[in-house]
Short mmCIF file of N, CA and C in Angstrom, two decimals:
data_model
loop_
_atom_site.label_atom_id
_atom_site.label_comp_id
_atom_site.label_asym_id
_atom_site.label_seq_id
_atom_site.Cartn_x
_atom_site.Cartn_y
_atom_site.Cartn_z
N MET K 1 187.00 112.03 111.83
CA MET K 1 187.98 112.13 110.95
C MET K 1 189.34 112.17 111.07
N GLN K 2 189.99 111.55 110.39
CA GLN K 2 191.76 111.14 110.71
C GLN K 2 192.67 111.92 110.46
N THR K 3 193.91 111.37 110.28
CA THR K 3 194.96 113.00 110.06
C THR K 3 196.17 111.66 109.53
N LEU K 4 196.35 112.25 108.26
CA LEU K 4 197.49 110.98 107.48
C LEU K 4 198.46 111.90 108.35
N THR K 5 199.89 110.66 108.15
CA THR K 5 201.07 111.32 108.60
C THR K 5 202.23 110.75 107.69
N ILE K 6 203.15 110.89 107.91
CA ILE K 6 204.36 110.56 107.21
C ILE K 6 204.75 108.79 107.96
N PRO K 7 204.92 108.12 106.58
CA PRO K 7 205.36 106.91 107.27
C PRO K 7 206.93 106.52 107.48
N ASP K 8 207.07 105.38 107.78
CA ASP K 8 208.31 105.24 107.92
C ASP K 8 209.31 105.29 107.13
N ILE K 9 210.18 106.36 106.79
CA ILE K 9 210.58 106.75 105.88
C ILE K 9 212.59 106.53 106.26
N GLY K 10 212.44 105.31 106.40
CA GLY K 10 214.09 104.68 106.81
C GLY K 10 214.19 105.78 107.99
N ASP K 11 215.84 105.78 108.26
CA ASP K 11 216.72 106.33 109.07
C ASP K 11 216.62 107.73 108.36
N TYR K 12 215.60 108.76 107.90
CA TYR K 12 215.53 110.00 107.58
C TYR K 12 215.20 110.41 108.33
N SER K 13 215.02 111.92 109.24
CA SER K 13 214.26 112.67 110.02
C SER K 13 214.78 114.24 109.52
N GLN K 14 213.98 115.08 109.80
CA GLN K 14 213.64 116.46 109.10
C GLN K 14 214.53 116.53 107.51
N ILE K 15 213.12 115.88 107.20
CA ILE K 15 212.98 116.00 105.43
C ILE K 15 212.67 117.58 104.85
N PRO K 16 213.20 117.71 104.14
CA PRO K 16 211.90 119.11 103.67
C PRO K 16 210.98 118.64 101.88
N VAL K 17 210.24 118.82 102.41
CA VAL K 17 208.43 119.06 102.11
C VAL K 17 209.04 119.68 100.60
N ILE K 18 208.74 119.27 99.21
CA ILE K 18 209.05 120.08 98.15
C ILE K 18 207.91 120.51 97.32
N GLU K 19 206.60 119.63 97.66
CA GLU K 19 205.55 120.44 96.55
C GLU K 19 204.61 118.91 97.93
N VAL K 20 202.89 119.61 98.15
CA VAL K 20 201.89 119.75 98.28
C VAL K 20 201.13 119.29 97.55
N LEU K 21 200.61 118.31 97.45
CA LEU K 21 199.98 117.74 96.17
C LEU K 21 198.48 117.71 96.30
N ILE K 22 197.66 118.04 97.46
CA ILE K 22 196.15 118.20 97.99
C ILE K 22 195.99 119.76 98.12
N ARG K 23 194.30 120.10 98.76
CA ARG K 23 194.14 121.23 98.97
C ARG K 23 192.89 120.54 99.97
N ALA K 24 192.88 121.77 100.90
CA ALA K 24 191.69 121.04 101.69
C ALA K 24 190.05 120.84 100.19
N GLY K 25 189.26 120.00 100.48
CA GLY K 25 188.48 119.48 99.68
C GLY K 25 188.71 118.83 98.22
N ASP K 26 190.07 118.22 98.57
CA ASP K 26 189.98 117.54 97.86
C ASP K 26 190.04 116.00 97.62
N THR K 27 189.49 115.47 96.45
CA THR K 27 189.21 113.67 96.59
C THR K 27 190.60 112.74 96.72
N VAL K 28 191.02 112.28 97.84
CA VAL K 28 192.15 111.40 96.83
C VAL K 28 191.76 109.73 97.11
N ALA K 29 192.46 108.80 96.10
CA ALA K 29 192.13 107.63 96.08
C ALA K 29 193.36 106.81 96.94
N ALA K 30 193.11 105.80 97.04
CA ALA K 30 194.19 104.87 98.10
C ALA K 30 194.80 104.86 97.16
N GLU K 31 196.92 105.38 97.82
CA GLU K 31 197.86 105.20 96.90
C GLU K 31 198.60 106.52 96.34
N GLN K 32 196.77 107.64 96.66
CA GLN K 32 197.62 108.65 95.55
C GLN K 32 198.74 109.46 96.33
N PRO K 33 199.55 109.99 95.38
CA PRO K 33 200.73 110.72 96.20
C PRO K 33 199.77 112.12 97.12
N VAL K 34 200.25 112.75 97.97
CA VAL K 34 199.45 113.56 98.82
C VAL K 34 200.72 114.70 98.85
N VAL K 35 202.03 114.46 98.96
CA VAL K 35 202.93 115.25 99.36
C VAL K 35 204.82 114.59 98.71
N THR K 36 205.76 115.27 98.34
CA THR K 36 206.75 114.88 97.81
C THR K 36 207.66 115.18 98.62
N LEU K 37 208.73 114.26 99.10
CA LEU K 37 209.64 115.21 99.67
C LEU K 37 211.05 115.06 99.16
N GLU K 38 212.03 115.90 99.71
CA GLU K 38 213.15 115.37 98.80
C GLU K 38 214.56 115.41 99.95
N SER K 39 215.09 114.13 99.63
CA SER K 39 216.09 113.79 100.20
C SER K 39 217.74 114.43 100.07
N ASP K 40 218.82 114.05 100.46
CA ASP K 40 219.99 114.53 99.57
C ASP K 40 220.62 113.56 98.32
N LYS K 41 219.44 112.55 98.60
CA LYS K 41 219.86 111.50 97.18
C LYS K 41 218.46 111.33 96.39
N ALA K 42 217.41 111.46 96.90
CA ALA K 42 216.17 111.36 95.96
C ALA K 42 215.37 112.22 96.37
N THR K 43 214.27 111.91 95.72
CA THR K 43 212.30 112.82 95.90
C THR K 43 211.73 111.49 95.83
N MET K 44 211.01 111.86 97.07
CA MET K 44 209.62 110.04 96.67
C MET K 44 207.96 111.03 97.29
N ASP K 45 207.52 110.14 96.70
CA ASP K 45 206.08 110.87 96.91
C ASP K 45 205.31 110.00 98.18
N VAL K 46 204.75 110.53 99.09
CA VAL K 46 204.25 109.84 100.29
C VAL K 46 202.59 109.61 99.69
N PRO K 47 201.96 108.46 99.64
CA PRO K 47 201.25 108.42 99.19
C PRO K 47 199.91 108.53 100.10
N SER K 48 198.47 108.86 100.33
CA SER K 48 197.27 108.05 100.56
C SER K 48 197.01 107.40 101.39
N GLU K 49 197.17 106.81 102.82
CA GLU K 49 196.62 105.69 102.95
C GLU K 49 195.22 104.75 102.57
N ARG K 50 194.21 105.47 102.77
CA ARG K 50 193.23 105.25 102.24
C ARG K 50 192.61 106.19 100.86
N ALA K 51 191.29 105.75 100.81
CA ALA K 51 190.49 106.86 100.37
C ALA K 51 189.63 108.14 100.54
N GLY K 52 189.52 108.98 100.43
CA GLY K 52 188.93 110.14 101.29
C GLY K 52 188.77 111.50 101.01
N THR K 53 188.41 112.32 101.52
CA THR K 53 188.02 114.11 101.67
C THR K 53 189.42 114.26 102.10
N ILE K 54 189.92 115.20 101.72
CA ILE K 54 191.25 116.35 102.61
C ILE K 54 190.20 117.13 103.36
N ARG K 55 190.32 117.33 104.53
CA ARG K 55 189.57 118.18 105.32
C ARG K 55 190.44 119.36 105.46
N GLU K 56 191.66 119.50 106.01
CA GLU K 56 192.45 120.51 106.14
C GLU K 56 194.11 119.82 105.98
N VAL K 57 194.44 120.90 105.21
CA VAL K 57 195.83 120.12 104.92
C VAL K 57 197.05 121.08 106.06
N LEU K 58 197.85 120.40 106.50
CA LEU K 58 198.49 120.64 107.95
C LEU K 58 200.03 121.05 107.37
N LEU K 59 200.44 120.74 106.11
CA LEU K 59 202.07 121.20 105.67
C LEU K 59 201.95 121.88 104.65
N LYS K 60 203.27 122.26 104.64
CA LYS K 60 203.37 123.91 103.58
C LYS K 60 204.45 123.30 102.92
N PRO K 61 204.76 123.73 101.29
CA PRO K 61 206.85 123.45 101.17
C PRO K 61 208.06 124.42 101.88
N GLY K 62 208.36 123.39 102.34
CA GLY K 62 209.63 124.16 102.89
C GLY K 62 209.61 123.34 104.38
N ASP K 63 208.61 122.81 105.10
CA ASP K 63 208.18 122.32 106.28
C ASP K 63 209.14 121.34 106.57
N LEU K 64 210.23 120.69 107.51
CA LEU K 64 210.61 119.33 107.63
C LEU K 64 209.59 118.99 108.18
N VAL K 65 209.63 117.39 107.58
CA VAL K 65 209.21 116.07 107.98
C VAL K 65 209.88 114.84 108.78
N SER K 66 209.87 114.28 109.10
CA SER K 66 209.72 112.92 109.89
C SER K 66 208.70 111.95 110.13
N LYS K 67 209.29 110.72 110.37
CA LYS K 67 207.70 109.74 110.51
C LYS K 67 207.00 110.44 111.50
N GLY K 68 205.69 109.96 111.43
CA GLY K 68 204.57 110.53 112.37
C GLY K 68 204.01 112.01 111.77
N THR K 69 204.75 113.14 111.16
CA THR K 69 204.35 113.80 110.81
C THR K 69 202.87 114.31 110.34
N PRO K 70 202.25 115.10 111.23
CA PRO K 70 200.80 114.79 110.86
C PRO K 70 201.19 115.89 108.93
N ILE K 71 200.06 115.11 107.67
CA ILE K 71 200.10 115.69 106.78
C ILE K 71 198.84 116.56 106.34
N ALA K 72 197.58 115.97 106.82
CA ALA K 72 196.31 116.51 106.61
C ALA K 72 195.30 115.89 107.47
N ARG K 73 194.17 116.67 107.75
CA ARG K 73 192.92 115.87 108.39
C ARG K 73 192.21 115.41 107.30
N ILE K 74 191.93 114.13 107.12
CA ILE K 74 191.09 113.29 106.18
C ILE K 74 189.80 112.80 106.77
N GLU K 75 188.57 112.65 105.84
CA GLU K 75 187.21 111.83 106.13
C GLU K 75 187.61 110.54 104.72
N PHE K 76 187.91 109.76 105.72
CA PHE K 76 187.84 108.27 104.62
C PHE K 76 186.78 107.96 104.79
N GLY K 77 186.31 107.65 103.34
CA GLY K 77 185.17 106.80 103.29
C GLY K 77 185.47 106.64 101.50
N LYS K 78 184.18 106.59 100.86
CA LYS K 78 183.63 106.55 99.13
C LYS K 78 183.98 107.80 98.60
N VAL K 79 184.80 107.35 97.74
CA VAL K 79 185.69 108.47 97.01
C VAL K 79 184.73 108.81 95.14
N PRO K 80 183.86 109.63 95.24
CA PRO K 80 183.49 108.90 93.26
C PRO K 80 184.47 109.06 92.53
N MET K 81 184.62 107.88 91.37
CA MET K 81 185.19 107.29 90.44
C MET K 81 184.91 108.30 89.48
N THR K 82 186.17 108.52 88.93
CA THR K 82 186.10 109.39 87.59
C THR K 82 186.75 109.04 86.58
N GLY K 83 186.93 109.61 85.07
CA GLY K 83 187.48 109.26 84.04
C GLY K 83 187.19 107.22 83.94
N ALA K 84 188.71 107.01 83.44
CA ALA K 84 188.62 105.81 83.18
C ALA K 84 187.90 104.93 83.64
N ALA K 85 187.77 104.53 85.63
CA ALA K 85 187.43 104.09 86.56
C ALA K 85 186.35 103.87 86.25
N ALA K 86 185.45 104.87 85.92
CA ALA K 86 183.79 105.35 86.35
C ALA K 86 183.46 104.42 85.14
N GLU K 87 184.33 104.90 83.96
CA GLU K 87 183.56 103.96 82.92
C GLU K 87 183.42 102.61 82.85
N VAL K 88 184.58 102.05 82.99
CA VAL K 88 184.86 100.49 83.67
C VAL K 88 184.20 100.00 84.50
N ALA K 89 183.77 101.06 85.94
CA ALA K 89 182.52 100.62 86.61
C ALA K 89 181.21 100.37 86.64
N LYS K 90 180.74 101.27 85.18
CA LYS K 90 179.44 101.42 84.65
C LYS K 90 178.92 99.92 84.13
N PRO K 91 177.88 99.93 84.81
CA PRO K 91 176.91 98.60 84.24
C PRO K 91 176.08 98.39 82.88
N PHE K 92 176.14 97.15 82.09
CA PHE K 92 176.56 97.27 80.90
C PHE K 92 174.75 97.82 80.24
N ALA K 93 174.20 98.46 79.33
CA ALA K 93 173.42 98.99 79.26
C ALA K 93 172.60 97.77 78.35
#
């Protein structure tokens, strides 16, 4: 199991979390937003580094984060495809 962390967000530190977009048990795709942060100038979504299953969420709205702050514990691996991606991946009958 690995830990998702806040990536380099420039010269910012102590940025408030305004929304946590994941829960334990959720599967996430690579680059899928997992939390939303709000600076004095803008909001930004922080994506997952890779696909996997969220095992434990370590943040909540209102927490203050900086580069390297743990977001969640994740088990990287295959994530089942759903929706349009699953339809495209189906073999021809």
